[in-house]
Amino acid sequence: MPKIVNHDERKNTIAEAMWRVILDKGMEGATVRNIAEEAGLSLGALRYYFKTQDDLLVYAMDLVQERATKRIEAVLQQPLSPKELVVAVILEIVPVNANTKIEMEVWFAFIAYVKHRSDTLDVPDDQILEMTQRLLTFLQEQGLLKSTCQLEMEIERLYGLIDGLAIHAILNPERLDPEHVQKTIIYHIDSICC
Amino acid sequence: MPKIVNHDERKNTIAEAMWRVILDKGMEGATVRNIAEEAGLSLGALRYYFKTQDDLLVYAMDLVQERATKRIEAVLQQPLSPKELVVAVILEIVPVNANTKIEMEVWFAFIAYVKHRSDTLDVPDDQILEMTQRLLTFLQEQGLLKSTCQLEMEIERLYGLIDGLAIHAILNPERLDPEHVQKTIIYHIDSICC
DNA sequence: TCCTAATTAGCACGGTTGTATTAAAACGAA
DNA sequence: TTCGTTTTAATACAACCGTGCTAATTAGGA
């Protein structure tokens, strides 16, 4: 009898160990040996759950998106005003707490690594652009977007701002702390809303 | 007699070969062997010019900044209106042509790599923030910044937008082509100027 | 209890990495 | 030419990489 439940839980544990290794040592340090050690497993044990390193990589990337999506869905359930809702969703993406920080940093490391692989890897799409489109369309439908704003341009601008702030918060956290990130997001949303 | 001139020219050639390798294969592929092959040199020859790989890394990073700085200084000599000048300078940073593309991409690869090194490397500062501060202060001094704009916030926003657009242009060039980047930059500058 | 499948540990293999070393080649000045 | 320095080539080495393989261990159902 396979212990399906424990099996999947263990895979998540390993994927999270991989996150921590990437956070600490970068993609270059994300070797199967380092990941196994971080997860408290032997090489053979890790290999039992993930046949190859690429399998683990794809699984760990999927898990990042899954976690973020779940948190965003929880935010969407909350009774907030349109503008508050938009800000709240963005703050679940951009690195302002332990969750968002590790997810965003690991995500960037993944994307940068996968880009330079000759063989294609089944990497999930970036959901941030899609989310940005939805948020701004929502604001416009609510009549909150200033008439001077062009939707397409605002999507590109907010999308860029989100990832730009994320990069800066990751690479220079002592200069751009979570409060500054939040303040800048709110400042920008205010600037495009009536 | 040391052939100083050729020596330094050769070092630049090697550094540029490293850029191309990073552009093509990423930081993981930037091995001394790959770089030597790209430069058309043997391992021993490369090692003659750069005692260690880190020496080459630091030299190649410095060269990125040097090239970008020179181009920006050239732009500053041109007789342009304040707003045109600001846009022109930003377009020398963000990936809109072969030069800016390779420099920005290599720069990000460098920064991401260096971040995860226990030992400190003599990596040059990011000049983009400094440049952004100057540009916006200049706009304000010229009385072109809207009165509703807060300088500190605008610096953070433009800085984020520049690197965010750069990331997107690098990671997804078929979606965000140079024209879109330029259009978005101009749109943003227009939105904060009278 | 036993038995079978799930799980783990450990090692070996071929390949790649950065770097050190050493000898050969190229070249300029006398 | 001849000498001395600069430059190149080639190899060796230790460390690390991903992965395949096999034996030991564990655990749950009959």
Tab-separated table of C-alpha atoms (C1' of nucleotides) in Angstrom:
chain	number	residue	atom	x	y	z
A	1	MET	CA	0.000	0.000	0.000
A	2	PRO	CA	1.495	3.339	-1.011
A	3	LYS	CA	1.345	6.031	1.622
A	4	ILE	CA	0.128	8.654	-0.839
A	5	VAL	CA	-0.475	11.395	1.695
A	6	ASN	CA	2.925	11.235	3.348
A	7	HIS	CA	4.505	10.922	-0.068
A	8	ASP	CA	3.121	14.243	-1.311
A	9	GLU	CA	3.793	15.987	1.972
A	10	ARG	CA	7.376	14.835	1.733
A	11	LYS	CA	7.684	16.155	-1.799
A	12	ASN	CA	6.550	19.559	-0.566
A	13	THR	CA	9.060	19.373	2.272
A	14	ILE	CA	11.837	18.687	-0.204
A	15	ALA	CA	10.686	21.463	-2.526
A	16	GLU	CA	10.689	23.908	0.395
A	17	ALA	CA	14.168	22.742	1.331
A	18	MET	CA	15.184	23.568	-2.223
A	19	TRP	CA	13.706	27.050	-1.777
A	20	ARG	CA	15.794	27.627	1.319
A	21	VAL	CA	18.950	26.442	-0.395
A	22	ILE	CA	18.305	28.749	-3.354
A	23	LEU	CA	17.596	31.629	-0.977
A	24	ASP	CA	20.832	30.966	0.847
A	25	LYS	CA	23.265	29.782	-1.793
A	26	GLY	CA	21.613	30.808	-5.061
A	27	MET	CA	20.884	28.583	-8.016
A	28	GLU	CA	24.526	27.550	-8.268
A	29	GLY	CA	24.284	26.089	-4.765
A	30	ALA	CA	21.042	24.241	-5.433
A	31	THR	CA	22.699	20.855	-5.898
A	32	VAL	CA	20.966	17.616	-5.055
A	33	ARG	CA	23.436	17.074	-2.252
A	34	ASN	CA	22.805	20.461	-0.648
A	35	ILE	CA	19.059	20.050	-0.989
A	36	ALA	CA	19.140	16.575	0.506
A	37	GLU	CA	21.167	17.819	3.445
A	38	GLU	CA	18.827	20.771	3.986
A	39	ALA	CA	15.849	18.393	3.902
A	40	GLY	CA	17.593	15.982	6.272
A	41	LEU	CA	17.544	13.170	3.742
A	42	SER	CA	20.112	11.039	1.993
A	43	LEU	CA	20.842	11.324	-1.693
A	44	GLY	CA	19.048	8.051	-2.338
A	45	ALA	CA	15.959	9.146	-0.428
A	46	LEU	CA	15.689	12.388	-2.362
A	47	ARG	CA	16.115	10.522	-5.579
A	48	TYR	CA	13.267	8.228	-4.617
A	49	TYR	CA	10.849	11.160	-4.580
A	50	PHE	CA	12.275	12.974	-7.595
A	51	LYS	CA	13.776	10.828	-10.330
A	52	THR	CA	15.848	13.703	-11.716
A	53	GLN	CA	16.845	17.147	-10.567
A	54	ASP	CA	14.672	18.720	-13.249
A	55	ASP	CA	11.613	16.973	-11.847
A	56	LEU	CA	12.320	18.593	-8.496
A	57	LEU	CA	12.914	21.947	-10.150
A	58	VAL	CA	9.587	21.945	-11.969
A	59	TYR	CA	7.761	20.721	-8.874
A	60	ALA	CA	9.326	23.444	-6.729
A	61	MET	CA	8.385	26.124	-9.274
A	62	ASP	CA	4.807	24.910	-9.439
A	63	LEU	CA	4.626	24.991	-5.670
A	64	VAL	CA	5.669	28.662	-5.628
A	65	GLN	CA	2.793	29.613	-7.900
A	66	GLU	CA	0.368	27.402	-5.999
A	67	ARG	CA	1.176	28.984	-2.648
A	68	ALA	CA	0.925	32.530	-3.994
A	69	THR	CA	-2.323	31.818	-5.813
A	70	LYS	CA	-3.922	30.411	-2.683
A	71	ARG	CA	-2.995	33.461	-0.644
A	72	ILE	CA	-4.324	35.811	-3.308
A	73	GLU	CA	-7.589	33.902	-3.477
A	74	ALA	CA	-7.912	34.278	0.287
A	75	VAL	CA	-7.419	38.031	-0.074
A	76	LEU	CA	-10.119	38.209	-2.729
A	77	GLN	CA	-12.590	36.768	-0.204
A	78	GLN	CA	-12.057	39.682	2.164
A	79	PRO	CA	-14.579	42.523	2.274
A	80	LEU	CA	-12.434	45.410	1.091
A	81	SER	CA	-12.953	48.492	-1.014
A	82	PRO	CA	-11.760	48.165	-4.634
A	83	LYS	CA	-8.597	50.157	-4.056
A	84	GLU	CA	-7.807	48.353	-0.821
A	85	LEU	CA	-8.342	45.058	-2.575
A	86	VAL	CA	-5.950	45.919	-5.388
A	87	VAL	CA	-3.250	46.999	-2.949
A	88	ALA	CA	-3.800	43.917	-0.789
A	89	VAL	CA	-3.405	41.586	-3.766
A	90	ILE	CA	-0.207	43.266	-4.915
A	91	LEU	CA	1.206	43.009	-1.403
A	92	GLU	CA	0.739	39.242	-1.596
A	93	ILE	CA	3.045	39.207	-4.609
A	94	VAL	CA	5.762	41.725	-3.826
A	95	PRO	CA	8.324	40.814	-1.104
A	96	VAL	CA	6.987	42.378	2.085
A	97	ASN	CA	6.960	39.368	4.410
A	98	ALA	CA	8.648	36.001	4.827
A	99	ASN	CA	6.287	34.226	2.423
A	100	THR	CA	6.346	36.709	-0.404
A	101	LYS	CA	10.058	37.276	0.019
A	102	ILE	CA	11.094	33.675	-0.398
A	103	GLU	CA	8.607	33.009	-3.175
A	104	MET	CA	9.596	36.033	-5.254
A	105	GLU	CA	13.306	35.466	-4.805
A	106	VAL	CA	13.081	31.793	-5.659
A	107	TRP	CA	10.844	32.577	-8.608
A	108	PHE	CA	13.354	35.003	-10.095
A	109	ALA	CA	16.169	32.509	-9.588
A	110	PHE	CA	14.107	29.869	-11.373
A	111	ILE	CA	13.209	32.076	-14.313
A	112	ALA	CA	16.747	33.348	-14.779
A	113	TYR	CA	18.076	29.799	-14.697
A	114	VAL	CA	15.491	28.260	-16.995
A	115	LYS	CA	15.993	30.997	-19.589
A	116	HIS	CA	19.448	29.692	-20.405
A	117	ARG	CA	18.586	26.072	-21.028
A	118	SER	CA	18.731	24.731	-24.534
A	119	ASP	CA	16.175	22.030	-23.811
A	120	THR	CA	12.730	23.232	-22.896
A	121	LEU	CA	11.487	22.701	-19.387
A	122	ASP	CA	7.800	22.578	-18.479
A	123	VAL	CA	7.947	25.853	-16.617
A	124	PRO	CA	4.644	27.459	-15.565
A	125	ASP	CA	3.719	30.882	-16.938
A	126	ASP	CA	4.281	34.054	-15.001
A	127	GLN	CA	0.949	34.839	-13.416
A	128	ILE	CA	1.872	38.353	-12.340
A	129	LEU	CA	1.142	39.946	-15.714
A	130	GLU	CA	-2.243	38.275	-15.878
A	131	MET	CA	-3.027	39.412	-12.343
A	132	THR	CA	-1.962	42.981	-13.140
A	133	GLN	CA	-4.263	43.039	-16.153
A	134	ARG	CA	-7.180	41.862	-14.038
A	135	LEU	CA	-6.559	44.372	-11.273
A	136	LEU	CA	-6.396	47.382	-13.572
A	137	THR	CA	-9.354	46.254	-15.667
A	138	PHE	CA	-11.235	45.880	-12.406
A	139	LEU	CA	-10.324	49.410	-11.336
A	140	GLN	CA	-11.440	50.777	-14.682
A	141	GLU	CA	-14.741	48.897	-14.545
A	142	GLN	CA	-15.309	50.355	-11.100
A	143	GLY	CA	-14.771	53.791	-12.622
A	144	LEU	CA	-11.831	54.433	-10.352
A	145	LEU	CA	-9.170	54.851	-13.020
A	146	LYS	CA	-8.394	58.457	-13.926
A	147	SER	CA	-9.652	59.433	-17.368
A	148	THR	CA	-6.134	60.481	-18.361
A	149	CYS	CA	-4.904	56.930	-17.866
A	150	GLN	CA	-4.513	54.531	-20.782
A	151	LEU	CA	-5.273	50.998	-19.646
A	152	GLU	CA	-2.622	49.252	-21.764
A	153	MET	CA	0.063	51.670	-20.627
A	154	GLU	CA	-0.982	51.379	-17.002
A	155	ILE	CA	-0.768	47.597	-17.172
A	156	GLU	CA	2.774	47.757	-18.495
A	157	ARG	CA	3.728	50.363	-15.924
A	158	LEU	CA	2.296	48.581	-12.901
A	159	TYR	CA	3.662	45.230	-14.072
A	160	GLY	CA	7.096	46.766	-14.410
A	161	LEU	CA	6.834	48.547	-11.081
A	162	ILE	CA	5.854	45.371	-9.227
A	163	ASP	CA	8.781	43.344	-10.509
A	164	GLY	CA	11.159	46.279	-10.248
A	165	LEU	CA	10.295	46.887	-6.605
A	166	ALA	CA	10.553	43.153	-6.005
A	167	ILE	CA	14.041	43.035	-7.491
A	168	HIS	CA	15.154	45.985	-5.409
A	169	ALA	CA	13.652	44.621	-2.216
A	170	ILE	CA	15.458	41.339	-2.846
A	171	LEU	CA	18.828	42.706	-3.897
A	172	ASN	CA	18.955	45.610	-1.469
A	173	PRO	CA	16.629	44.833	1.433
A	174	GLU	CA	18.308	47.221	3.869
A	175	ARG	CA	17.644	50.159	1.546
A	176	LEU	CA	14.167	49.179	0.351
A	177	ASP	CA	12.399	47.657	3.347
A	178	PRO	CA	8.836	46.284	3.281
A	179	GLU	CA	7.348	49.589	4.482
A	180	HIS	CA	8.907	51.482	1.589
A	181	VAL	CA	7.637	48.885	-0.857
A	182	GLN	CA	4.115	49.152	0.493
A	183	LYS	CA	4.241	52.938	0.525
A	184	THR	CA	5.396	53.055	-3.077
A	185	ILE	CA	2.672	50.663	-4.218
A	186	ILE	CA	-0.009	52.735	-2.495
A	187	TYR	CA	1.478	55.954	-3.880
A	188	HIS	CA	1.298	54.546	-7.390
A	189	ILE	CA	-2.238	53.214	-7.111
A	190	ASP	CA	-3.361	56.550	-5.651
A	191	SER	CA	-1.721	58.384	-8.536
A	192	ILE	CA	-3.762	56.541	-11.138
A	193	CYS	CA	-7.073	56.527	-9.260
A	194	CYS	CA	-9.672	59.255	-8.826
B	1	MET	CA	58.967	45.344	-22.661
B	2	PRO	CA	55.343	44.858	-21.732
B	3	LYS	CA	52.886	45.580	-24.511
B	4	ILE	CA	50.553	47.503	-22.227
B	5	VAL	CA	48.153	48.645	-24.918
B	6	ASN	CA	47.536	45.249	-26.445
B	7	HIS	CA	47.361	43.749	-22.999
B	8	ASP	CA	44.454	45.933	-21.913
B	9	GLU	CA	42.706	45.604	-25.238
B	10	ARG	CA	42.939	41.858	-24.878
B	11	LYS	CA	41.468	42.000	-21.388
B	12	ASN	CA	38.496	43.892	-22.779
B	13	THR	CA	38.154	41.324	-25.545
B	14	ILE	CA	38.050	38.550	-22.968
B	15	ALA	CA	35.561	40.423	-20.798
B	16	GLU	CA	33.304	40.921	-23.798
B	17	ALA	CA	33.612	37.239	-24.611
B	18	MET	CA	32.435	36.569	-21.074
B	19	TRP	CA	29.443	38.830	-21.684
B	20	ARG	CA	28.477	36.856	-24.761
B	21	VAL	CA	28.798	33.570	-22.923
B	22	ILE	CA	26.634	34.837	-20.069
B	23	LEU	CA	24.088	36.162	-22.557
B	24	ASP	CA	23.982	32.819	-24.301
B	25	LYS	CA	24.445	30.248	-21.565
B	26	GLY	CA	23.769	32.184	-18.384
B	27	MET	CA	25.988	32.453	-15.344
B	28	GLU	CA	26.096	28.667	-14.983
B	29	GLY	CA	27.675	28.430	-18.414
B	30	ALA	CA	30.243	31.155	-17.751
B	31	THR	CA	33.095	28.727	-17.118
B	32	VAL	CA	36.678	29.601	-17.860
B	33	ARG	CA	36.703	26.991	-20.605
B	34	ASN	CA	33.625	28.372	-22.346
B	35	ILE	CA	34.936	31.911	-22.072
B	36	ALA	CA	38.343	30.930	-23.419
B	37	GLU	CA	36.720	29.185	-26.378
B	38	GLU	CA	34.454	32.176	-27.087
B	39	ALA	CA	37.505	34.459	-26.967
B	40	GLY	CA	39.483	32.085	-29.183
B	41	LEU	CA	42.126	31.510	-26.528
B	42	SER	CA	43.485	28.571	-24.629
B	43	LEU	CA	42.911	28.060	-20.937
B	44	GLY	CA	46.487	28.992	-20.178
B	45	ALA	CA	46.267	32.148	-22.240
B	46	LEU	CA	43.129	33.309	-20.458
B	47	ARG	CA	44.690	32.578	-17.126
B	48	TYR	CA	47.651	34.712	-18.082
B	49	TYR	CA	45.434	37.783	-18.332
B	50	PHE	CA	43.237	36.976	-15.346
B	51	LYS	CA	44.871	35.106	-12.509
B	52	THR	CA	41.555	33.842	-11.163
B	53	GLN	CA	37.998	33.663	-12.406
B	54	ASP	CA	36.939	36.257	-9.853
B	55	ASP	CA	39.408	38.752	-11.281
B	56	LEU	CA	37.777	38.343	-14.659
B	57	LEU	CA	34.325	38.642	-13.122
B	58	VAL	CA	35.089	41.928	-11.395
B	59	TYR	CA	36.809	43.294	-14.494
B	60	ALA	CA	33.852	42.362	-16.693
B	61	MET	CA	31.421	44.027	-14.279
B	62	ASP	CA	33.451	47.204	-14.160
B	63	LEU	CA	33.541	47.269	-17.938
B	64	VAL	CA	29.739	47.134	-18.100
B	65	GLN	CA	29.446	50.220	-15.932
B	66	GLU	CA	32.227	51.982	-17.805
B	67	ARG	CA	30.596	51.479	-21.187
B	68	ALA	CA	27.174	52.599	-19.980
B	69	THR	CA	28.585	55.650	-18.215
B	70	LYS	CA	30.423	56.765	-21.340
B	71	ARG	CA	27.291	56.531	-23.451
B	72	ILE	CA	25.271	58.470	-20.893
B	73	GLU	CA	27.904	61.197	-20.746
B	74	ALA	CA	27.704	61.462	-24.517
B	75	VAL	CA	23.935	61.905	-24.274
B	76	LEU	CA	24.346	64.656	-21.693
B	77	GLN	CA	26.409	66.619	-24.234
B	78	GLN	CA	23.530	66.718	-26.689
B	79	PRO	CA	21.376	69.856	-26.947
B	80	LEU	CA	18.018	68.514	-25.822
B	81	SER	CA	15.074	69.823	-23.842
B	82	PRO	CA	15.021	68.706	-20.186
B	83	LYS	CA	12.338	66.090	-20.763
B	84	GLU	CA	13.990	64.789	-23.915
B	85	LEU	CA	17.268	64.574	-22.055
B	86	VAL	CA	15.772	62.542	-19.220
B	87	VAL	CA	14.143	60.109	-21.626
B	88	ALA	CA	17.330	59.833	-23.691
B	89	VAL	CA	19.414	59.000	-20.634
B	90	ILE	CA	16.975	56.328	-19.467
B	91	LEU	CA	16.986	54.777	-22.933
B	92	GLU	CA	20.739	54.337	-22.607
B	93	ILE	CA	20.136	52.181	-19.551
B	94	VAL	CA	17.070	50.129	-20.355
B	95	PRO	CA	17.411	47.332	-22.971
B	96	VAL	CA	16.303	48.912	-26.246
B	97	ASN	CA	19.306	48.139	-28.458
B	98	ALA	CA	22.173	45.689	-28.734
B	99	ASN	CA	24.398	47.634	-26.328
B	100	THR	CA	21.896	48.249	-23.576
B	101	LYS	CA	20.464	44.759	-23.930
B	102	ILE	CA	23.703	42.915	-23.380
B	103	GLU	CA	24.855	45.265	-20.627
B	104	MET	CA	21.636	45.092	-18.637
B	105	GLU	CA	21.293	41.343	-18.981
B	106	VAL	CA	24.888	40.704	-17.999
B	107	TRP	CA	24.581	43.146	-15.129
B	108	PHE	CA	21.582	41.360	-13.672
B	109	ALA	CA	23.328	38.016	-14.022
B	110	PHE	CA	26.336	39.433	-12.178
B	111	ILE	CA	24.333	40.926	-9.359
B	112	ALA	CA	22.217	37.824	-8.842
B	113	TYR	CA	25.348	35.674	-8.757
B	114	VAL	CA	27.393	37.895	-6.473
B	115	LYS	CA	24.546	38.142	-3.965
B	116	HIS	CA	24.952	34.503	-3.030
B	117	ARG	CA	28.637	34.499	-2.265
B	118	SER	CA	29.789	34.162	1.291
B	119	ASP	CA	33.039	35.998	0.632
B	120	THR	CA	32.708	39.594	-0.430
B	121	LEU	CA	33.650	40.554	-3.944
B	122	ASP	CA	34.698	44.052	-4.949
B	123	VAL	CA	31.562	44.652	-6.944
B	124	PRO	CA	30.847	48.197	-8.134
B	125	ASP	CA	27.701	49.988	-6.917
B	126	ASP	CA	24.547	50.111	-8.963
B	127	GLN	CA	24.643	53.471	-10.669
B	128	ILE	CA	21.036	53.379	-11.842
B	129	LEU	CA	19.585	54.583	-8.533
B	130	GLU	CA	22.021	57.457	-8.400
B	131	MET	CA	21.199	58.388	-11.985
B	132	THR	CA	17.451	58.239	-11.286
B	133	GLN	CA	17.872	60.580	-8.339
B	134	ARG	CA	19.767	63.060	-10.471
B	135	LEU	CA	17.265	62.964	-13.305
B	136	LEU	CA	14.240	63.608	-11.102
B	137	THR	CA	15.994	66.274	-9.055
B	138	PHE	CA	16.902	67.917	-12.352
B	139	LEU	CA	13.282	67.828	-13.512
B	140	GLN	CA	12.147	69.355	-10.236
B	141	GLU	CA	14.769	72.108	-10.390
B	142	GLN	CA	13.577	72.896	-13.888
B	143	GLY	CA	10.066	73.249	-12.465
B	144	LEU	CA	8.798	70.467	-14.692
B	145	LEU	CA	7.676	68.063	-11.984
B	146	LYS	CA	3.958	68.222	-11.178
B	147	SER	CA	3.242	69.782	-7.797
B	148	THR	CA	1.338	66.659	-6.765
B	149	CYS	CA	4.505	64.585	-7.108
B	150	GLN	CA	6.668	63.721	-4.102
B	151	LEU	CA	10.319	63.581	-5.117
B	152	GLU	CA	11.313	60.665	-2.890
B	153	MET	CA	8.362	58.599	-4.038
B	154	GLU	CA	8.968	59.419	-7.672
B	155	ILE	CA	12.579	58.318	-7.381
B	156	GLU	CA	11.550	54.962	-5.977
B	157	ARG	CA	8.855	54.575	-8.600
B	158	LEU	CA	11.006	55.439	-11.603
B	159	TYR	CA	13.877	53.346	-10.293
B	160	GLY	CA	11.563	50.384	-9.937
B	161	LEU	CA	9.993	50.963	-13.319
B	162	ILE	CA	13.362	51.093	-15.078
B	163	ASP	CA	14.585	47.810	-13.653
B	164	GLY	CA	11.173	46.194	-13.959
B	165	LEU	CA	10.887	47.064	-17.635
B	166	ALA	CA	14.466	45.893	-18.094
B	167	ILE	CA	13.699	42.533	-16.520
B	168	HIS	CA	10.628	42.077	-18.675
B	169	ALA	CA	12.404	43.111	-21.858
B	170	ILE	CA	15.128	40.597	-21.071
B	171	LEU	CA	12.970	37.681	-19.969
B	172	ASN	CA	10.184	38.163	-22.501
B	173	PRO	CA	11.566	40.168	-25.431
B	174	GLU	CA	8.901	39.035	-27.894
B	175	ARG	CA	6.158	40.464	-25.688
B	176	LEU	CA	7.919	43.626	-24.554
B	177	ASP	CA	9.891	44.883	-27.540
B	178	PRO	CA	12.072	48.025	-27.528
B	179	GLU	CA	9.273	50.218	-28.873
B	180	HIS	CA	6.986	49.245	-26.001
B	181	VAL	CA	9.733	49.929	-23.496
B	182	GLN	CA	10.368	53.370	-24.948
B	183	LYS	CA	6.649	54.155	-25.121
B	184	THR	CA	6.168	53.173	-21.488
B	185	ILE	CA	9.110	55.284	-20.337
B	186	ILE	CA	7.791	58.331	-22.195
B	187	TYR	CA	4.283	57.687	-20.875
B	188	HIS	CA	5.588	57.646	-17.331
B	189	ILE	CA	7.746	60.753	-17.663
B	190	ASP	CA	4.817	62.599	-19.256
B	191	SER	CA	2.571	61.546	-16.394
B	192	ILE	CA	4.800	63.163	-13.778
B	193	CYS	CA	5.646	66.295	-15.742
B	194	CYS	CA	3.628	69.453	-16.317
C	1	DT	C1'	4.009	-13.683	13.503
C	2	DC	C1'	5.651	-13.337	8.484
C	3	DC	C1'	5.887	-11.227	3.993
C	4	DT	C1'	5.834	-7.903	0.636
C	5	DA	C1'	6.325	-3.362	-0.842
C	6	DA	C1'	7.807	1.226	0.417
C	7	DT	C1'	11.554	3.761	1.794
C	8	DT	C1'	16.314	4.798	2.855
C	9	DA	C1'	21.359	4.790	2.866
C	10	DG	C1'	25.553	4.523	0.615
C	11	DC	C1'	28.691	4.113	-2.915
C	12	DA	C1'	30.484	4.217	-7.742
C	13	DC	C1'	30.820	6.136	-12.213
C	14	DG	C1'	31.679	9.439	-15.835
C	15	DG	C1'	31.837	14.152	-16.535
C	16	DT	C1'	32.873	19.074	-15.478
C	17	DT	C1'	34.622	22.571	-12.654
C	18	DG	C1'	38.654	26.103	-11.199
C	19	DT	C1'	43.283	26.357	-10.830
C	20	DA	C1'	48.307	25.123	-10.625
C	21	DT	C1'	52.205	23.762	-13.203
C	22	DT	C1'	55.344	23.251	-16.805
C	23	DA	C1'	57.193	23.539	-21.209
C	24	DA	C1'	56.929	25.446	-25.743
C	25	DA	C1'	56.403	29.311	-28.814
C	26	DA	C1'	56.561	34.114	-30.226
C	27	DC	C1'	58.650	38.404	-30.220
C	28	DG	C1'	61.450	42.629	-29.382
C	29	DA	C1'	65.965	44.591	-28.319
C	30	DA	C1'	70.923	44.070	-28.325
D	1	DT	C1'	71.839	36.138	-34.803
D	2	DT	C1'	71.209	35.639	-29.474
D	3	DC	C1'	69.116	36.482	-25.241
D	4	DG	C1'	65.310	37.426	-22.123
D	5	DT	C1'	60.691	38.386	-21.549
D	6	DT	C1'	55.988	37.956	-22.880
D	7	DT	C1'	52.545	35.051	-24.321
D	8	DT	C1'	50.480	30.605	-25.367
D	9	DA	C1'	49.438	25.716	-25.102
D	10	DA	C1'	48.580	21.522	-22.820
D	11	DT	C1'	48.131	18.705	-19.098
D	12	DA	C1'	47.274	17.316	-14.202
D	13	DC	C1'	44.794	17.433	-10.049
D	14	DA	C1'	41.439	17.685	-6.482
D	15	DA	C1'	36.800	18.831	-5.755
D	16	DC	C1'	32.192	18.626	-7.021
D	17	DC	C1'	28.353	17.605	-10.136
D	18	DG	C1'	23.952	14.430	-11.462
D	19	DT	C1'	22.585	9.966	-11.584
D	20	DG	C1'	22.474	4.775	-11.614
D	21	DC	C1'	22.683	0.891	-8.761
D	22	DT	C1'	22.305	-2.287	-4.851
D	23	DA	C1'	21.723	-3.647	-0.269
D	24	DA	C1'	19.763	-2.541	4.144
D	25	DT	C1'	15.930	-0.920	6.649
D	26	DT	C1'	11.269	0.115	7.725
D	27	DA	C1'	6.441	-0.508	8.150
D	28	DG	C1'	1.747	-2.195	7.409
D	29	DG	C1'	-1.621	-5.993	6.173
D	30	DA	C1'	-2.626	-11.023	6.464
